[in-house]
Amino acid sequence: MSGDILEQVYLGNKVLDFIVALGILLLGIIIVKIVKFAVLGRLKKLAEKTANTLDDFLVSVASKVGLPLLYLSALYISIGVLNVAEDFQRVVNYVF
């Protein structure tokens, strides 16, 4: 029964393909959260200990620009698993 559900096709993709894409997206989000708390947290603490402000600025930029790019990358990779319309794929490739 469950094998039949996973093989059903919607929008040109099997249900299993959607599950894999969702899993990739969730894994990407988890990885970004780990990077945010572990790596950027440590860098922020190290930057606060120094006298110059350049490292504080770089950590701030990494948080404000780098993290959203990592989230978008996870979304891009997960979309890449799916068969999508050619026009949509062109838009995704243009944006990324």
XYZ file of N, CA, C and O in Angstrom:
384
model
N 0.823 -1.196 0.000
C 0.000 0.000 0.000
C 0.869 1.262 0.000
O 0.674 2.141 -0.800
N 1.842 1.351 0.928
C 2.664 2.553 1.012
C 3.559 2.696 -0.216
O 3.867 3.804 -0.624
N 3.975 1.590 -0.813
C 4.773 1.651 -2.030
C 4.003 2.258 -3.175
O 4.562 2.959 -4.023
N 2.697 2.000 -3.224
C 1.861 2.574 -4.267
C 1.748 4.089 -4.112
O 1.768 4.814 -5.099
N 1.653 4.545 -2.893
C 1.538 5.989 -2.640
C 2.826 6.695 -3.051
O 2.793 7.756 -3.666
N 3.965 6.109 -2.732
C 5.248 6.726 -3.056
C 5.500 6.782 -4.561
O 6.284 7.604 -5.029
N 4.845 5.918 -5.311
C 5.031 5.870 -6.760
C 4.044 6.753 -7.522
O 4.163 6.902 -8.731
N 3.055 7.323 -6.835
C 2.096 8.192 -7.511
C 2.792 9.452 -7.999
O 3.705 9.968 -7.352
N 2.354 9.932 -9.144
C 3.005 11.070 -9.784
C 2.110 12.306 -9.704
O 0.926 12.257 -10.035
N 2.691 13.397 -9.224
C 2.034 14.698 -9.174
C 2.996 15.726 -9.756
O 4.162 15.774 -9.364
N 2.503 16.539 -10.659
C 3.312 17.592 -11.273
C 4.608 17.049 -11.881
O 5.662 17.683 -11.835
N 4.540 15.828 -12.389
C 5.695 15.223 -13.044
C 6.714 14.620 -12.103
O 7.805 14.246 -12.537
N 6.413 14.528 -10.822
C 7.328 13.955 -9.825
C 6.602 12.919 -8.994
O 5.428 13.098 -8.668
N 7.325 11.874 -8.627
C 6.753 10.887 -7.718
C 6.700 11.488 -6.312
O 7.460 12.405 -5.976
N 5.815 10.956 -5.503
C 5.716 11.413 -4.111
C 7.067 11.219 -3.415
O 7.502 12.064 -2.630
N 7.747 10.142 -3.750
C 9.071 9.886 -3.170
C 10.051 11.010 -3.515
O 10.872 11.404 -2.675
N 9.962 11.549 -4.727
C 10.830 12.664 -5.117
C 10.573 13.900 -4.252
O 11.508 14.586 -3.849
N 9.289 14.165 -3.966
C 8.958 15.288 -3.096
C 9.495 15.069 -1.679
O 9.980 16.007 -1.037
N 9.411 13.834 -1.201
C 9.916 13.522 0.139
C 11.428 13.707 0.190
O 11.975 14.263 1.149
N 12.127 13.253 -0.858
C 13.586 13.420 -0.914
C 13.942 14.904 -0.955
O 14.850 15.354 -0.242
N 13.231 15.696 -1.766
C 13.492 17.133 -1.849
C 13.262 17.807 -0.499
O 14.054 18.651 -0.068
N 12.188 17.421 0.184
C 11.908 17.980 1.503
C 12.992 17.582 2.500
O 13.433 18.404 3.310
N 13.447 16.342 2.420
C 14.526 15.885 3.307
C 15.810 16.654 3.078
O 16.504 17.036 4.030
N 16.135 16.905 1.815
C 17.335 17.685 1.498
C 17.205 19.109 2.038
O 18.147 19.655 2.616
N 16.032 19.697 1.869
C 15.808 21.046 2.379
C 15.944 21.095 3.901
O 16.611 21.979 4.449
N 15.327 20.132 4.589
C 15.420 20.100 6.056
C 16.853 19.874 6.524
O 17.310 20.503 7.486
N 17.581 18.993 5.841
C 18.979 18.764 6.186
C 19.800 20.039 5.977
O 20.646 20.390 6.810
N 19.525 20.753 4.890
C 20.214 22.012 4.638
C 19.930 23.040 5.714
O 20.829 23.760 6.165
N 18.677 23.124 6.161
C 18.315 24.059 7.232
C 19.029 23.704 8.524
O 19.534 24.575 9.236
N 19.110 22.416 8.833
C 19.811 21.972 10.043
C 21.288 22.338 9.963
O 21.870 22.832 10.942
N 21.887 22.135 8.802
C 23.306 22.475 8.630
C 23.524 23.980 8.799
O 24.483 24.403 9.453
N 22.630 24.788 8.243
C 22.765 26.240 8.386
C 22.625 26.646 9.855
O 23.367 27.500 10.344
N 21.702 26.019 10.572
C 21.541 26.327 12.010
C 22.815 25.970 12.778
O 23.233 26.719 13.669
N 23.424 24.841 12.447
C 24.669 24.443 13.112
C 25.762 25.471 12.822
O 26.496 25.884 13.719
N 25.862 25.879 11.561
C 26.859 26.892 11.193
C 26.595 28.185 11.944
O 27.512 28.816 12.464
N 25.326 28.553 12.033
C 24.965 29.808 12.695
C 25.382 29.790 14.164
O 26.012 30.734 14.649
N 25.018 28.743 14.862
C 25.279 28.724 16.295
C 26.703 28.326 16.642
O 27.324 28.939 17.511
N 27.249 27.358 15.969
C 28.585 26.875 16.314
C 29.672 27.785 15.754
O 30.507 28.312 16.495
N 29.665 27.969 14.452
C 30.755 28.700 13.809
C 30.623 30.201 14.027
O 31.552 30.846 14.531
N 29.480 30.774 13.658
C 29.340 32.227 13.795
C 29.311 32.661 15.255
O 29.788 33.748 15.591
N 28.773 31.823 16.120
C 28.779 32.147 17.550
C 30.190 32.260 18.093
O 30.519 33.204 18.827
N 31.031 31.310 17.716
C 32.431 31.357 18.166
C 33.181 32.533 17.559
O 33.969 33.198 18.240
N 32.947 32.762 16.269
C 33.611 33.895 15.625
C 33.183 35.218 16.251
O 34.002 36.129 16.406
N 31.916 35.323 16.610
C 31.435 36.551 17.237
C 32.102 36.765 18.590
O 32.521 37.883 18.915
N 32.229 35.709 19.377
C 32.902 35.834 20.678
C 34.363 36.220 20.510
O 34.890 37.052 21.260
N 35.024 35.619 19.521
C 36.421 35.972 19.267
C 36.543 37.416 18.794
O 37.462 38.137 19.188
N 35.619 37.849 17.946
C 35.672 39.213 17.412
C 35.428 40.246 18.505
O 35.988 41.340 18.469
N 34.596 39.921 19.487
C 34.322 40.864 20.576
C 35.547 41.082 21.458
O 35.675 42.121 22.095
N 36.454 40.113 21.480
C 37.641 40.217 22.325
C 38.714 41.106 21.718
O 39.620 41.542 22.415
N 38.637 41.370 20.418
C 39.671 42.171 19.774
C 39.305 43.646 19.812
O 38.149 44.016 19.964
N 40.329 44.469 19.632
C 40.129 45.922 19.700
C 39.635 46.492 18.377
O 38.886 47.473 18.361
N 40.034 45.885 17.258
C 39.624 46.475 15.979
C 38.188 46.073 15.639
O 37.657 45.099 16.158
N 37.589 46.854 14.760
C 36.177 46.620 14.441
C 35.985 45.892 13.111
O 34.854 45.560 12.763
N 37.064 45.644 12.389
C 36.952 44.972 11.107
C 36.395 43.564 11.265
O 35.495 43.154 10.529
N 36.885 42.835 12.240
C 36.400 41.470 12.431
C 34.938 41.452 12.890
O 34.173 40.580 12.492
N 34.539 42.446 13.681
C 33.126 42.556 14.068
C 32.250 42.780 12.832
O 31.186 42.186 12.699
N 32.744 43.636 11.940
C 32.019 43.921 10.705
C 31.908 42.662 9.837
O 30.842 42.372 9.287
N 32.992 41.917 9.704
C 32.983 40.716 8.874
C 32.031 39.653 9.419
O 31.320 38.991 8.658
N 31.991 39.500 10.728
C 31.055 38.548 11.336
C 29.620 39.008 11.098
O 28.741 38.195 10.794
N 29.392 40.307 11.199
C 28.056 40.847 10.963
C 27.625 40.611 9.513
O 26.487 40.212 9.248
N 28.524 40.843 8.580
C 28.212 40.620 7.163
C 27.948 39.147 6.911
O 27.016 38.783 6.188
N 28.753 38.281 7.505
C 28.551 36.840 7.328
C 27.184 36.423 7.855
O 26.515 35.574 7.259
N 26.749 37.023 8.950
C 25.439 36.696 9.506
C 24.306 37.224 8.633
O 23.316 36.531 8.414
N 24.457 38.442 8.139
C 23.366 39.077 7.403
C 23.301 38.666 5.937
O 22.232 38.689 5.344
N 24.424 38.300 5.348
C 24.452 37.948 3.930
C 24.691 36.453 3.743
O 24.014 35.803 2.944
N 25.642 35.923 4.468
C 26.028 34.528 4.280
C 24.941 33.535 4.657
O 24.693 32.566 3.924
N 24.282 33.763 5.774
C 23.247 32.826 6.211
C 22.064 32.757 5.247
O 21.638 31.654 4.885
N 21.532 33.900 4.795
C 20.460 33.796 3.802
C 20.900 33.089 2.520
O 20.132 32.345 1.915
N 22.142 33.303 2.109
C 22.646 32.611 0.924
C 22.716 31.105 1.157
O 22.444 30.322 0.242
N 23.075 30.701 2.358
C 23.100 29.271 2.666
C 21.697 28.681 2.646
O 21.486 27.569 2.149
N 20.727 29.417 3.169
C 19.335 28.947 3.114
C 18.862 28.821 1.669
O 18.224 27.838 1.295
N 19.169 29.817 0.855
C 18.779 29.770 -0.552
C 19.478 28.631 -1.289
O 18.897 28.010 -2.177
N 20.714 28.364 -0.917
C 21.439 27.246 -1.525
C 20.767 25.916 -1.193
O 20.658 25.038 -2.055
N 20.327 25.763 0.036
C 19.618 24.544 0.423
C 18.328 24.403 -0.381
O 17.987 23.301 -0.846
N 17.625 25.511 -0.586
C 16.405 25.485 -1.390
C 16.715 25.128 -2.842
O 16.027 24.311 -3.453
N 17.768 25.711 -3.380
C 18.164 25.442 -4.766
C 18.516 23.968 -4.962
O 18.099 23.355 -5.950
N 19.262 23.416 -4.054
C 19.648 22.008 -4.166
C 18.424 21.111 -4.075
O 18.293 20.136 -4.820
N 17.504 21.438 -3.174
C 16.309 20.602 -3.035
C 15.406 20.702 -4.267
O 14.809 19.711 -4.682
N 15.320 21.867 -4.882
C 14.532 22.014 -6.108
C 15.180 21.236 -7.243
O 14.494 20.690 -8.107
N 16.502 21.147 -7.234
C 17.222 20.439 -8.284
C 16.877 18.965 -8.372
O 17.054 18.340 -9.414
N 16.360 18.398 -7.293
C 15.974 16.986 -7.274
C 14.690 16.770 -8.067
O 14.467 15.696 -8.624
N 13.858 17.786 -8.149
C 12.532 17.658 -8.759
C 12.569 17.967 -10.251
O 13.405 18.746 -10.720
N 11.660 17.343 -10.971
C 11.432 17.700 -12.375
C 10.447 18.855 -12.378
O 9.297 18.696 -11.992
N 10.919 20.018 -12.797
C 10.057 21.196 -12.807
C 9.911 21.692 -14.236
O 10.680 21.328 -15.126
N 8.924 22.547 -14.450
C 8.693 23.105 -15.779
C 9.928 23.861 -16.251
O 10.667 24.444 -15.450
N 10.139 23.851 -17.543
C 11.324 24.472 -18.116
C 11.404 25.962 -17.798
O 12.478 26.481 -17.489
N 10.267 26.653 -17.839
C 10.253 28.085 -17.522
C 10.641 28.334 -16.068
O 11.403 29.245 -15.772
N 10.111 27.513 -15.170
C 10.451 27.653 -13.755
C 11.928 27.369 -13.538
O 12.595 28.077 -12.778
N 12.457 26.351 -14.200
C 13.875 26.009 -14.061
C 14.745 27.156 -14.567
O 15.778 27.467 -13.965
N 14.328 27.815 -15.632
C 15.066 28.954 -16.149
C 15.090 30.092 -15.129
O 16.127 30.743 -14.919
N 13.957 30.346 -14.482
C 13.894 31.399 -13.461
C 14.802 31.050 -12.286
O 15.552 31.887 -11.798
N 14.747 29.801 -11.851
C 15.595 29.370 -10.729
C 17.064 29.511 -11.096
O 17.863 30.012 -10.305
N 17.435 29.098 -12.290
C 18.830 29.224 -12.713
C 19.262 30.684 -12.841
O 20.396 31.028 -12.546
N 18.326 31.557 -13.252
C 18.652 32.977 -13.365
C 18.870 33.598 -11.980
O 19.811 34.359 -11.778
N 17.994 33.235 -11.038
C 18.094 33.791 -9.688
C 19.357 33.290 -8.995
O 20.040 34.049 -8.307
N 19.679 32.035 -9.193
C 20.843 31.462 -8.526
C 22.033 31.502 -9.445
O 23.081 31.131 -9.212
